[in-house]
XYZ file of C-alpha atoms in Angstrom:
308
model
C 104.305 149.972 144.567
C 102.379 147.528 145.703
C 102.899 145.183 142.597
C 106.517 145.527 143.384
C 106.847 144.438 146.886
C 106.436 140.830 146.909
C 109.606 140.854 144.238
C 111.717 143.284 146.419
C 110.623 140.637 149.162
C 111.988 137.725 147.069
C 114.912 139.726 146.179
C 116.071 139.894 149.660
C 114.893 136.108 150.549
C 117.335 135.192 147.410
C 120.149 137.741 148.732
C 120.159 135.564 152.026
C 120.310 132.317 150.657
C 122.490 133.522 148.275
C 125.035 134.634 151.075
C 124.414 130.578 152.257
C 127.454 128.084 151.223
C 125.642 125.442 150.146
C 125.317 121.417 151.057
C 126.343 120.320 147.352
C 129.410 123.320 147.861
C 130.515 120.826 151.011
C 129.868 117.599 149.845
C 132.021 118.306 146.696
C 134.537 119.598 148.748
C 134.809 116.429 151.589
C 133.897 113.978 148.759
C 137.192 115.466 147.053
C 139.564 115.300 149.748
C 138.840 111.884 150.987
C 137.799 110.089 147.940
C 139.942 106.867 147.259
C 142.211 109.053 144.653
C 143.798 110.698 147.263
C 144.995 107.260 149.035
C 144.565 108.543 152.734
C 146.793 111.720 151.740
C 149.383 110.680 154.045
C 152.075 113.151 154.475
C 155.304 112.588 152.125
C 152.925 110.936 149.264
C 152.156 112.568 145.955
C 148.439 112.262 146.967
C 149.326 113.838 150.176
C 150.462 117.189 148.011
C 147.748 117.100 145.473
C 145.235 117.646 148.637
C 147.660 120.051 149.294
C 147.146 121.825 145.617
C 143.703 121.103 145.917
C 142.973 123.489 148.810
C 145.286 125.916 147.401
C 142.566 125.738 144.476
C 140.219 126.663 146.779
C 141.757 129.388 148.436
C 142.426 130.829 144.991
C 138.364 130.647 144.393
C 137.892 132.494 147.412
C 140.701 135.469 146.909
C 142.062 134.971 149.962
C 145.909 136.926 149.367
C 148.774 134.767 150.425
C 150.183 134.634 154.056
C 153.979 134.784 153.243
C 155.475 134.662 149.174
C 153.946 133.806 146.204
C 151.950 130.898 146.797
C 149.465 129.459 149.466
C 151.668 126.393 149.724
C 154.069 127.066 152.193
C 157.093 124.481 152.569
C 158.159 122.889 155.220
C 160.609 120.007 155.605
C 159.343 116.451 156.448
C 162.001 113.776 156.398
C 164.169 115.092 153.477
C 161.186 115.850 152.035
C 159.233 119.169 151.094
C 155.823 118.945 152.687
C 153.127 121.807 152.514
C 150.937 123.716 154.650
C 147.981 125.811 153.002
C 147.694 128.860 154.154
C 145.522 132.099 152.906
C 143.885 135.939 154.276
C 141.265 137.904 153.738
C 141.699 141.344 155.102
C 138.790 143.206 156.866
C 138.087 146.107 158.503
C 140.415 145.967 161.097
C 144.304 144.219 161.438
C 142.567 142.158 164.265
C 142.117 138.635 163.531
C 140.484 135.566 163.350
C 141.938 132.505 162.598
C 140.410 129.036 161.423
C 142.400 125.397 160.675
C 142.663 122.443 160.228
C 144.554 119.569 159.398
C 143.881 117.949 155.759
C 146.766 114.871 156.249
C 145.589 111.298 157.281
C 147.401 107.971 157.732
C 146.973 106.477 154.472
C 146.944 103.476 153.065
C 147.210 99.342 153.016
C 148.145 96.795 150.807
C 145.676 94.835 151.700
C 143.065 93.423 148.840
C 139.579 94.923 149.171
C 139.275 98.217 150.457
C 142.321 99.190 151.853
C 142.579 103.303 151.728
C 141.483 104.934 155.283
C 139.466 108.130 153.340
C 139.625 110.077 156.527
C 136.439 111.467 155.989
C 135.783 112.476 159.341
C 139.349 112.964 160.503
C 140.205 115.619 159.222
C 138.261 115.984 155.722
C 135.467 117.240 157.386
C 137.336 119.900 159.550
C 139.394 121.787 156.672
C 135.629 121.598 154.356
C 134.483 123.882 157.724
C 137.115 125.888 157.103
C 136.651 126.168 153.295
C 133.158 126.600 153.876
C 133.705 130.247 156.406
C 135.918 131.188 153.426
C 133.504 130.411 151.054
C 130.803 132.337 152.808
C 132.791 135.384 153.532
C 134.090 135.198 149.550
C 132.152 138.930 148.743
C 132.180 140.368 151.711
C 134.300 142.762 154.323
C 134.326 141.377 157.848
C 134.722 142.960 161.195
C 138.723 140.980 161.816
C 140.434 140.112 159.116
C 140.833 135.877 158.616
C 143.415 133.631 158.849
C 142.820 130.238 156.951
C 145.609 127.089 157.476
C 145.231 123.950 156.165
C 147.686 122.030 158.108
C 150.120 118.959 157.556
C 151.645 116.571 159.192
C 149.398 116.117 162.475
C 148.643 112.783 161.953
C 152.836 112.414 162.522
C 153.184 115.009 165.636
C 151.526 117.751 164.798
C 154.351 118.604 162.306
C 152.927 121.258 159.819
C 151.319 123.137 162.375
C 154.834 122.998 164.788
C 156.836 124.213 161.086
C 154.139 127.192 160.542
C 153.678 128.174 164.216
C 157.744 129.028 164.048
C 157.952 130.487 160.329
C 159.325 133.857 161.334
C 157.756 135.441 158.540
C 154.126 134.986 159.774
C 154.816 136.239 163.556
C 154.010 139.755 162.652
C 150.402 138.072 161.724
C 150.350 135.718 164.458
C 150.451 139.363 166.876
C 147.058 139.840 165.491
C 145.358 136.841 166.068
C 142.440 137.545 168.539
C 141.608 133.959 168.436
C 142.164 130.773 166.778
C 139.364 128.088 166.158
C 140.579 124.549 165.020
C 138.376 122.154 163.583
C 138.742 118.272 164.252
C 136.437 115.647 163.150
C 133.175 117.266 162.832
C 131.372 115.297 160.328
C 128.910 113.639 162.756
C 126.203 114.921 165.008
C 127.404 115.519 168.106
C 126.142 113.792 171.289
C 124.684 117.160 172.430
C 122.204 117.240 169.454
C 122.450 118.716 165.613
C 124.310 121.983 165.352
C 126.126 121.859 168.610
C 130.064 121.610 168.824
C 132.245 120.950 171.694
C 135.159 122.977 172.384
C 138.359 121.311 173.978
C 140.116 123.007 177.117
C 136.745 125.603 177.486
C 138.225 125.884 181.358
C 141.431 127.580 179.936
C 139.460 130.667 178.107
C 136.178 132.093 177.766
C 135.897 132.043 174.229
C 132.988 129.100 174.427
C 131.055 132.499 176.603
C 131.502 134.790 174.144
C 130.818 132.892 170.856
C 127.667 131.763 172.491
C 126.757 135.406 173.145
C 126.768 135.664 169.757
C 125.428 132.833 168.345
C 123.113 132.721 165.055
C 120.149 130.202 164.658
C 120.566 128.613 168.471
C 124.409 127.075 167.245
C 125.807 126.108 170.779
C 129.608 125.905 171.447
C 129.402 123.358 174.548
C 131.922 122.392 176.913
C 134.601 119.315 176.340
C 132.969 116.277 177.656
C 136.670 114.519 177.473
C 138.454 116.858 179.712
C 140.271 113.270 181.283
C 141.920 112.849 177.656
C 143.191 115.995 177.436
C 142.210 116.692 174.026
C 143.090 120.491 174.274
C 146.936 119.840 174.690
C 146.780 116.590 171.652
C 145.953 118.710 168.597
C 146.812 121.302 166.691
C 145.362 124.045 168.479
C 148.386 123.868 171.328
C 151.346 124.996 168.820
C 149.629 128.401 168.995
C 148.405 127.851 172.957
C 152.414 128.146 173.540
C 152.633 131.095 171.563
C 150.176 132.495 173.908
C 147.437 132.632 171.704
C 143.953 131.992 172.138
C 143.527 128.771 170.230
C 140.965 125.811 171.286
C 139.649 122.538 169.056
C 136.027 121.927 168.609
C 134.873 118.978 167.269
C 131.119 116.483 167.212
C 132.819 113.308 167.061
C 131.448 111.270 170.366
C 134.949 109.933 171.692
C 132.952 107.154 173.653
C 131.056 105.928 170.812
C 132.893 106.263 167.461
C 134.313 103.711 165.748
C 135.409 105.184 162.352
C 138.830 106.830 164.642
C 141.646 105.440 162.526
C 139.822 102.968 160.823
C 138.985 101.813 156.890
C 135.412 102.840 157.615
C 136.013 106.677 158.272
C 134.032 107.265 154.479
C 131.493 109.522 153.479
C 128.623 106.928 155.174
C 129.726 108.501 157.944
C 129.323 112.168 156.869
C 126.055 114.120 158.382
C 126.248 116.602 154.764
C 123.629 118.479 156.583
C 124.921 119.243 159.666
C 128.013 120.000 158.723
C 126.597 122.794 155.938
C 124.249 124.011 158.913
C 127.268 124.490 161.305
C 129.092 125.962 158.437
C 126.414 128.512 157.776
C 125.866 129.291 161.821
C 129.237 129.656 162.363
C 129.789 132.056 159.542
C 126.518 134.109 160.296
C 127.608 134.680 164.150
C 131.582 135.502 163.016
C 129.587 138.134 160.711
C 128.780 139.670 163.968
C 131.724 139.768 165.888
C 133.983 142.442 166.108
C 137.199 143.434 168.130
C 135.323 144.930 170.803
C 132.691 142.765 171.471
C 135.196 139.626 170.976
C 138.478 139.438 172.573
C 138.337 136.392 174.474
C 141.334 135.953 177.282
C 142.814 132.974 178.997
C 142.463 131.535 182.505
C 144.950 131.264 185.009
C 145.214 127.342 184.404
C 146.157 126.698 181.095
C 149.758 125.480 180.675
C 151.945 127.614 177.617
C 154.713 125.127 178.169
C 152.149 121.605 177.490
């Protein structure tokens, strides 16, 4: 017996890191999404719906069932045009969910000589890899809520995909489920509050920042917005389901003071801490292992504003 132990030890050491997505898993996935091929996967371009197809790919890997039809892509109009969200679940032990987006679109390209495509590493490539990455780690296993995952479209032009989804009528008997909703934007960088911290926007509206913290794995720390005069909460994503009365917040590492890759031709893996991200990945998939309905049902404040 005692010959066998210090296998049965590695066995388990192996398990863990097994159950670990890993950093070459992310940077394949962020190096794919904003590499030059995809032209700044602006919405209403062909490279625009090959990202598209591309995260479909991924949810396919994953087994996540479709949200609505026969296909992860689901349509939406863009001027004339059909434009696609992504969108997959993974069913758990309860109907109670969890939901986790982001938007994959960016602004582009120029015809400028040189380089001239804005990758968008950080904004938002970086943000739907998180989301990849909680899929990826919950791939063989039955959580507490079942999981939402959205890729959306479109924000960079109004928050368009994630207006079109947030009204399809044949997702609201999903949406009733939703517990909470976590959006990532632009966390590719260490944020000013150290490695493995986030920031969540509008933490005065909810106490969801309390209760993931609770909870959290390997000292990850959820901290408040530091930009609460920009009003971050009400400019992403996130507030298409605020209106719908659901608790939905952004968290993010980019330093708003400081960056200057927002927008810009240098937003390119250079700027990509492939660490950091993988580590937040990982924490934030070991503490949602531990949540469950009970012990996570985070409510709104009295301030927020369903009508922003």
């Amino acid at each position: 017996m005692k010959k066998l132990l210090p296998f049965f030890i590695l066995f388990l050491f192996n398990l863990n890191y097994a159950q670990e997505v890993s950093q070459e898993r992310v940077t394949k996935v962020l190096s794919t999404l904003a590499s030059d091929e995809m032209k700044g996967r602006e919405i209403g371009t062909p490279e625009n719906d090959s990202a598209a197809v591309y995260i479909a790919k991924l949810f396919k890997e994953n087994n996540l069932d479709f949200c609505t039809g026969d296909s992860y892509l689901v349509p939406f109009e863009y001027k004339g045009k059909v434009a696609y969200n992504v969108c997959g679940i993974k069913k758990g032990k309860s109907d109670k969910t969890l939901a986790f987006t982001a938007h994959f679109d960016h602004i582009g390209f120029t015809n400028k000589k040189g380089d001239n495509v804005y990758n968008g590493a950080d904004d938002n490539a970086s943000g739907v890899t998180t989301v990849v990455g909680i899929a990826d780690y919950f791939k063989e296993k039955k959580p507490n809520f079942s999981m939402m995952f959205i890729a959306f479209n479109g924000e960079e032009k109004g928050m368009k995909g994630s207006k079109a989804i947030a009204e399809n009528p044949a997702l609201h008997s999903e949406y009733q489920n939703i517990n909470a909703l976590l959006n990532f934007e632009m966390v590719a960088t260490v944020s000013q509050f150290g490695p493995n911290a986030l920031f969540m926007t509008g933490d005065e509206f909810s106490n969801l920042d309390e209760l993931f913290n609770t909870n959290a794995e390997n000292r990850l720390k959820i901290f408040p917005d530091p930009y609460k005069g920009q009003q971050l909460f009400y400019r992403s994503d996130n507030v298409m389901f605020v209106r719908k009365k659901i608790i939905a917040h952004s968290f993010s590492t980019v330093n708003m003071n400081t960056a200057t890759h927002y927008h810009q031709l240098n937003d390119e893996l250079s700027v990509v801490d492939f660490g950091n991200v993988t580590q937040i990945i990982n924490n934030l998939s070991k503490t949602i292992e531990k949540l469950k309905p009970e012990n996570f049902a985070p409510k709104y404040s009295e301030n927020v504003n369903f009508n922003k």
